Coordinates of C-alpha atoms and ligand atoms in Angstrom, one line a residue:
X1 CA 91.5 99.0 141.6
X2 CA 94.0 102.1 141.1
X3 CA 95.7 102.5 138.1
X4 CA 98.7 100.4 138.5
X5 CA 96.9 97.4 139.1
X6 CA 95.1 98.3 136.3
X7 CA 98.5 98.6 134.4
X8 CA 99.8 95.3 136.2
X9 CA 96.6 93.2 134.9
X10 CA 96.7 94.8 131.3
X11 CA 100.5 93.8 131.0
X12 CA 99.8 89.9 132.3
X13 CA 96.5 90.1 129.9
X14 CA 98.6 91.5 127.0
X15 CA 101.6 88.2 127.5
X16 CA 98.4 86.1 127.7
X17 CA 96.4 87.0 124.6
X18 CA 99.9 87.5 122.4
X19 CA 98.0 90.8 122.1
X20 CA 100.0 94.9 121.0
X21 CA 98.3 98.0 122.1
X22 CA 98.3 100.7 119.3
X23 CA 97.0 104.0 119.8
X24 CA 96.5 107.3 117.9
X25 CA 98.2 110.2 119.0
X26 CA 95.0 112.1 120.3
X27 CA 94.3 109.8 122.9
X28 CA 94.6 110.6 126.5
X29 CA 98.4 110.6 128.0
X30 CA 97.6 107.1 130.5
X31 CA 96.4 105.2 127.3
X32 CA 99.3 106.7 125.1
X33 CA 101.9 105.4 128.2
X34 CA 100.7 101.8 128.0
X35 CA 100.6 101.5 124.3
X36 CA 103.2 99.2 122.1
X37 CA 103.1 102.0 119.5
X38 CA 101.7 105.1 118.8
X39 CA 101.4 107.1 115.5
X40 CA 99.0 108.2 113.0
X41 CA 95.6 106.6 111.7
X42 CA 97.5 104.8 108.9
X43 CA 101.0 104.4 110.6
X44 CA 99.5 102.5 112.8
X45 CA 96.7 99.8 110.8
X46 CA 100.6 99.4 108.9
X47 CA 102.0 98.7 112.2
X48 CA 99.4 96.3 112.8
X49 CA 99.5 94.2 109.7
X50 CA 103.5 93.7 110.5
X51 CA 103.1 92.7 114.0
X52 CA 102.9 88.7 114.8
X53 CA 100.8 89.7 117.5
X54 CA 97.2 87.8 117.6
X55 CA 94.9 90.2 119.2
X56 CA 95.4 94.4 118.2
X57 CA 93.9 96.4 120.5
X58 CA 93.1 99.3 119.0
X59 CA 92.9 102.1 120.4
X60 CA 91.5 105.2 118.4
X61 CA 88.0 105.6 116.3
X62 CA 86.1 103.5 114.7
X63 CA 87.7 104.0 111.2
X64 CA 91.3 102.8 112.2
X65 CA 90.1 99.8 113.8
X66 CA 88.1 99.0 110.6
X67 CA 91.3 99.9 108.7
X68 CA 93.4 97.7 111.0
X69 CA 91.1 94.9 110.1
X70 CA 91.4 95.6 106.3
X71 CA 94.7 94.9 106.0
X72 CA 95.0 92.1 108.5
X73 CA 91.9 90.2 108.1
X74 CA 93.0 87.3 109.9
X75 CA 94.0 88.6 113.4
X76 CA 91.6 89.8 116.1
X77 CA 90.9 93.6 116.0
X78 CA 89.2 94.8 119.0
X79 CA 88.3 98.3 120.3
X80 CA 88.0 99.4 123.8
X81 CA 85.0 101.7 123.1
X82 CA 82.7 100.4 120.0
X83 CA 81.4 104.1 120.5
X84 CA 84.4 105.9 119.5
X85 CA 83.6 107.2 115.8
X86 CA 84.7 109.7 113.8
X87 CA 81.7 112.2 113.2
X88 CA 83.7 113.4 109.6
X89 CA 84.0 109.7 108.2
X90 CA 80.4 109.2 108.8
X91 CA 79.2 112.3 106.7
X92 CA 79.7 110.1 103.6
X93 CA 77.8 107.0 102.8
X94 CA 78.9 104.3 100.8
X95 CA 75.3 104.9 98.5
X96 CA 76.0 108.3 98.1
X97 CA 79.3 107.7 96.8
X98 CA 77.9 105.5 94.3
X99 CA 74.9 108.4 93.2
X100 CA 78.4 110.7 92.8
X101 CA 79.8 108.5 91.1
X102 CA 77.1 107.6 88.7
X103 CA 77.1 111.5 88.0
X104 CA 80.7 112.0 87.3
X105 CA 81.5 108.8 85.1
X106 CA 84.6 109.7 84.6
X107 CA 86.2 110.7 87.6
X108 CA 88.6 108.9 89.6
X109 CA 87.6 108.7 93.5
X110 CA 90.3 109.6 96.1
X111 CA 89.1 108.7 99.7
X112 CA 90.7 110.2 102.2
X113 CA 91.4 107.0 105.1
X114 CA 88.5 109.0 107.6
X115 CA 86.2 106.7 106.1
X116 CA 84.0 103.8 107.0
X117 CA 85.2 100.5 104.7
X118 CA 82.2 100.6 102.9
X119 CA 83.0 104.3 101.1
X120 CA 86.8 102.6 100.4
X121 CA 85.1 99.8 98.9
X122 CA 84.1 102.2 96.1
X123 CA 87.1 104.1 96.3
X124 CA 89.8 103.9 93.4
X125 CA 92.6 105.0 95.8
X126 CA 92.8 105.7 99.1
X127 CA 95.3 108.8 101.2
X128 CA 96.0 110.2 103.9
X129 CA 96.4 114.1 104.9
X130 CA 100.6 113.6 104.6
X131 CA 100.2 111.8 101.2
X132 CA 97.0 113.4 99.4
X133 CA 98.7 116.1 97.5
X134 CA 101.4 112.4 96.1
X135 CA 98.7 110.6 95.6
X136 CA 96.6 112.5 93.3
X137 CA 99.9 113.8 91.4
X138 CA 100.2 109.8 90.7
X139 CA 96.4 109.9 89.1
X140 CA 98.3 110.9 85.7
X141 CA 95.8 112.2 82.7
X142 CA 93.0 112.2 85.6
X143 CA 91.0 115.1 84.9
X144 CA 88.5 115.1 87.7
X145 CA 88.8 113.4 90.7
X146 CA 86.1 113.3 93.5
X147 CA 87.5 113.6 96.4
X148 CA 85.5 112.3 100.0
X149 CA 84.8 112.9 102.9
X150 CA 87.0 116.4 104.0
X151 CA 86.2 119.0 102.0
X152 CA 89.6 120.9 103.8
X153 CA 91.8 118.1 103.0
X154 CA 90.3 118.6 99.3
X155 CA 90.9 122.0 98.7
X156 CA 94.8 121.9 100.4
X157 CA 95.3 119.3 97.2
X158 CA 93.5 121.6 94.6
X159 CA 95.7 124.0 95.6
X160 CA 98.8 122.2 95.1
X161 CA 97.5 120.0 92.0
X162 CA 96.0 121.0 88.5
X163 CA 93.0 118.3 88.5
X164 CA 89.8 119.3 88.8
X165 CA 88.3 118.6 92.5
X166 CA 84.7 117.5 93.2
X167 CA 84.8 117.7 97.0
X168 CA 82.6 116.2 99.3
X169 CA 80.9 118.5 102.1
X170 CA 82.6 116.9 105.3
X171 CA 84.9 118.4 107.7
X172 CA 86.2 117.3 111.1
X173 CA 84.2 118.8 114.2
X174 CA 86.9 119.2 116.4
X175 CA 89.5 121.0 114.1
X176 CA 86.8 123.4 112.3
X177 CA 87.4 125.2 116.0
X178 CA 91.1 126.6 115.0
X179 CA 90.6 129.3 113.1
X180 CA 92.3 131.3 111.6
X181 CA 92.6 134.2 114.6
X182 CA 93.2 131.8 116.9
X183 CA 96.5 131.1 115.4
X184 CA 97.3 134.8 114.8
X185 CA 96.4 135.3 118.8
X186 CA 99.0 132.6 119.3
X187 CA 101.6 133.9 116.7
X188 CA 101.1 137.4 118.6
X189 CA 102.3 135.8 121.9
X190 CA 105.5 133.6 120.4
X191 CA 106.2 135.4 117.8
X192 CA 109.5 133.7 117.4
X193 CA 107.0 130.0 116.8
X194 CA 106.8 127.7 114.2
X195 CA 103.2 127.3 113.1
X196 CA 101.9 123.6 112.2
X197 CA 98.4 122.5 111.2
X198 CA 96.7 119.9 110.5
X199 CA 95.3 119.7 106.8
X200 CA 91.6 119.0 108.5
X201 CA 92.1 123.0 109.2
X202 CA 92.0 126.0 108.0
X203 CA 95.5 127.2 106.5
X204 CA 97.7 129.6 107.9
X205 CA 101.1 127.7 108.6
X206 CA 104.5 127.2 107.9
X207 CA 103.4 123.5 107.6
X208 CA 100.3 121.6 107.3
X209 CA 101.1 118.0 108.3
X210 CA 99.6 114.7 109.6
X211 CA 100.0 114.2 113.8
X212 CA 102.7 111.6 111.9
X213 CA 104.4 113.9 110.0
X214 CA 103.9 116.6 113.2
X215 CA 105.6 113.9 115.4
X216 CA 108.7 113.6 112.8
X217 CA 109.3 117.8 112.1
X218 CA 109.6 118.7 116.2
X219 CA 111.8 116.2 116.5
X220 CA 114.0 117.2 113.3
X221 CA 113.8 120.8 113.0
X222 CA 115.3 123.6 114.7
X223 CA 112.0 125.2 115.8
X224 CA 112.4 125.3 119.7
X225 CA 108.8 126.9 120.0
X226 CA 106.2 125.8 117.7
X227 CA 102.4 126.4 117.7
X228 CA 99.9 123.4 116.7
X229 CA 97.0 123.0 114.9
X230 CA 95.3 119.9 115.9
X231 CA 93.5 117.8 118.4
X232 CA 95.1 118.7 121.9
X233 CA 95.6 115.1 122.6
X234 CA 98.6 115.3 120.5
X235 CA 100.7 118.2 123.0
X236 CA 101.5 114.9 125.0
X237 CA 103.6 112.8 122.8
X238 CA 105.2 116.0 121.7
X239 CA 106.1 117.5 124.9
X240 CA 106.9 114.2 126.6
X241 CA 109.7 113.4 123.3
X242 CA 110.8 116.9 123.5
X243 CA 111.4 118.2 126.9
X244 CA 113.6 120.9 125.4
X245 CA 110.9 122.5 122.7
X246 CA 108.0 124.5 123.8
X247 CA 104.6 123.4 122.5
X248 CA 101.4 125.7 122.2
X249 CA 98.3 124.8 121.6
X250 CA 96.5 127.1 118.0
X251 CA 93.4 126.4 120.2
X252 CA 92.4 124.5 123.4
X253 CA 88.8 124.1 121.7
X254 CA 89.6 121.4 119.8
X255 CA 89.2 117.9 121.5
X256 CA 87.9 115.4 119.7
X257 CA 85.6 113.4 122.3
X258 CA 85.2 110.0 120.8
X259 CA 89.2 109.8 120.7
X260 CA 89.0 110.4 124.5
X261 CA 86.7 107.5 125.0
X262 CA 89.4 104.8 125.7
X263 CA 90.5 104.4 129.0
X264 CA 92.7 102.2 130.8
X265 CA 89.9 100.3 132.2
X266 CA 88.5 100.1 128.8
X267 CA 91.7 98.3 127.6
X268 CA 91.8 95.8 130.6
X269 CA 87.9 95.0 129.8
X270 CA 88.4 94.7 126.1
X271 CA 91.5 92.3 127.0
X272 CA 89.4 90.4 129.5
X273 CA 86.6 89.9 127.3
X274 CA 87.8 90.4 124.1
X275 CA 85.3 92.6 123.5
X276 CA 84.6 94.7 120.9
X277 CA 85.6 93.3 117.4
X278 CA 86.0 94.9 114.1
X279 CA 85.8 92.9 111.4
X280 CA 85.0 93.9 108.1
X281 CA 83.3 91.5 106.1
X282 CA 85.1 89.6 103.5
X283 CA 83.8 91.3 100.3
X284 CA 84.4 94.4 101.4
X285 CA 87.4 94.1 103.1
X286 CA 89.2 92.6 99.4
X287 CA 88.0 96.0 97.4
X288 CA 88.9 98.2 100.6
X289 CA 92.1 96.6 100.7
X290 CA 92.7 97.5 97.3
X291 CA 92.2 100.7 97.2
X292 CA 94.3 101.3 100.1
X293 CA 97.2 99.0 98.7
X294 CA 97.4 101.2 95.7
X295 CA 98.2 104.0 98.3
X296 CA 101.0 102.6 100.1
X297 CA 102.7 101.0 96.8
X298 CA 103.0 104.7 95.6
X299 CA 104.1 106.1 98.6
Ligands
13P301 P1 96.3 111.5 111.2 O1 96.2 110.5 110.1 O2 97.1 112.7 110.8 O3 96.7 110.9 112.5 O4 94.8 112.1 111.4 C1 93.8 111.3 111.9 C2 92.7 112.1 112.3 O5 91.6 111.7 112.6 C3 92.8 113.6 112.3 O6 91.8 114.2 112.8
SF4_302 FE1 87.4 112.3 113.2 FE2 88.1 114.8 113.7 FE3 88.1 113.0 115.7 FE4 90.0 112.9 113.7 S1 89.7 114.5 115.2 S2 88.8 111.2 114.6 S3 88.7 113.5 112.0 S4 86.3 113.7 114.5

C-alpha cells in the first residue's frame, strides 16, 4: 500500500470510528499532515476533552495519551505505538514522590505534565513549561515547593520566583543536546535571528517557550529569522505556517526517538484494531484530574 491509500483508508476509518487524530508538534511531517489538530502536550489532552469525537488517537508519548485519558475518562484513547515514552517522565516514580514528600512535610508539589499519572496523583498542582513560572506565583505563602521531574524546567521558575525549589534530578534526553555553543555557532551565522528555546534546555534566548507558545510568537512577531531550541520535529509546522520566515535549527542533535515512533501505518493499524488503549484507572485518574484542573482554572 503507498501512502495515499494509506491516507484514503485512515480518512474512511476515521468517519467510521467518530474518531480525531491529535498530534504533538515533534512528530514526523506525514503524521502531523493527517492530524485533526496539532499543538502542545497539554493543548492538545484540552483539545481532546472538547471534541465529541469517540475514539482520540493520540499521537505523541506515552504521557499525553495518559493525560488525554485523565481528563476524558469516558472516550477511547488509543496510541499508535504503546512504546513511545518519554525517557524524562519516567525518571520519577510515583513511590519516590511519596519518600520526598514524607521528607519535606510542608512543601507543596508542582509536577510538571511529563509525568506518568501515577506521580500527578500525588501532585498538588500540575504545569506546563509556558505556565510554570504562573503557576507557582499562584502557590501564595508557599515556602518550598518540590518541583518534579525536570530539573531545567525547575531552575527557569527559581529564577523567576522567590520560593524555595526542591528539584527533582530529571531532564529531557533529547534537548540536554543544545547547548549552550550550539546556539552561539547558530547566532554567529544569522546574527540578525531571534533565539527561542525550549525551557527543557539550557538558557541562552530571547525566549524560552513551549512548542505551543513557539507556534504562537513566529507567527506574531516580527522576527523573519529565528533560531530554535527544541526537538527538530517542530521546524515542520513552523516552516510549513510560515513560508516567509526562516527557521534554524540551535541543534540537529536533538530528536526525540519515541516521538518519531508513529507512523501512518501505525495510525491505520491502531484505527483498524483499536489498538493500543490508555486508560488510567479510576482512582488515579480522579486525584490526577485534580491536580491538573487546578492548573487550567488558574491559567
Ligand atoms: P510542550 O508541552 O511544550 O509541547 O513540550 C512537550 C515535550 O515533551 C517537550 O519535550
Ligand atoms: Fe520526553 Fe524529551 Fe521526548 Fe519531550 S522531547 S517527549 S520531554 S524525551
Amino acid at each position: 500500500m503507498n501512502d495515499s491509500e494509506i491516507v484514503e483508508k485512515i480518512h474512511r476509518l476515521k468517519k467510521e470510528r467518530n474518531a480525531v487524530i491529535l498530534a504533538h508538534n515533534y512528530q514526523i511531517s506525514e503524521v502531523q499532515d493527517i492530524a485533526d489538530y496539532i499543538g502542545d502536550s497539554l493543548g492538545l489532552s484540552v483539545t481532546a476533552s472538547k471534541t465529541d469525537a469517540d475514539v482520540i488517537i493520540f499521537c505523541g508519548v506515552h504521557f499525553m495519551a495518559e493525560t488525554a485519558s485523565i481528563l476524558s475518562p469516558d472516550k477511547i484513547v488509543l496510541m499508535p505505538d504503546i512504546n513511545a515514552g518519554c525517557p524524562m517522565a519516567d525518571m520519577i516514580t510515583a513511590d519516590a514522590l511519596r519518600s520526598l514528600k514524607k521528607e519535606h512535610q510542608k512543601a507543596k508539589v508542582v509536577s510538571y505534565v511529563n509525568t506518568t499519572a501515577e506521580v500527578k496523583a500525588e501532585s498538588d498542582i500540575c504545569c506546563t513549561s509556558s505556565n510554570a513560572v504562573h503557576v507557582v506565583e499562584s502557590l501564595k505563602d508557599i515556602y518550598e515547593i518540590i518541583f518534579v521531574p525536570d530539573k531545567y524546567l525547575g531552575h527557569y521558575v527559581s529564577t523567576k520566583t522567590n520560593c524555595k525549589m526542591i528539584p527533582w534530578n530529571g531532564y529531557c534526553p533529547s534537548h540536554v543536546k543544545i547547548l549552550p555553543e550550539d546556539i552561539l555557532r547558530q547566532k554567529k551565522s544569522y546574527p540578525e535571528a531571534k533565539v527561542i528555546v525550549h525551557p527543557e534546555c539550557t538558557q541562552l534566548a530571547d525566549e524560552a517557550l513551549s512548542t505551543g507558545g513557539m507556534y504562537k510568537y513566529a507567527k506574531t512577531s516580527d522576527a523573519s529569522e529565528i533560531i530554535v531550541g527544541t526537538e527538530i520535529g517542530m521546524l515542520y509546522r513552523l516552516r510549513k505556517e510560515n513560508p516567509d520566515k526562516k527557521f534554524y535549527p540551535a541543534s540537529e542533535r536533538a530528536v526525540c526517538p519515541n516521538m518519531k515512533l508513529t507512523t501512518l501505518e501505525k495510525i491505520l493499524w491502531s484505527l483498524e484494531d483499536m489498538k493500543y488503549l490508555v486508560k488510567v484507572p479510576r482512582d488515579i485518574q480522579v486525584r490526577a484530574k485534580r491536580a491538573v484542573d487546578k492548573m487550567i482554572e488558574i491559567s
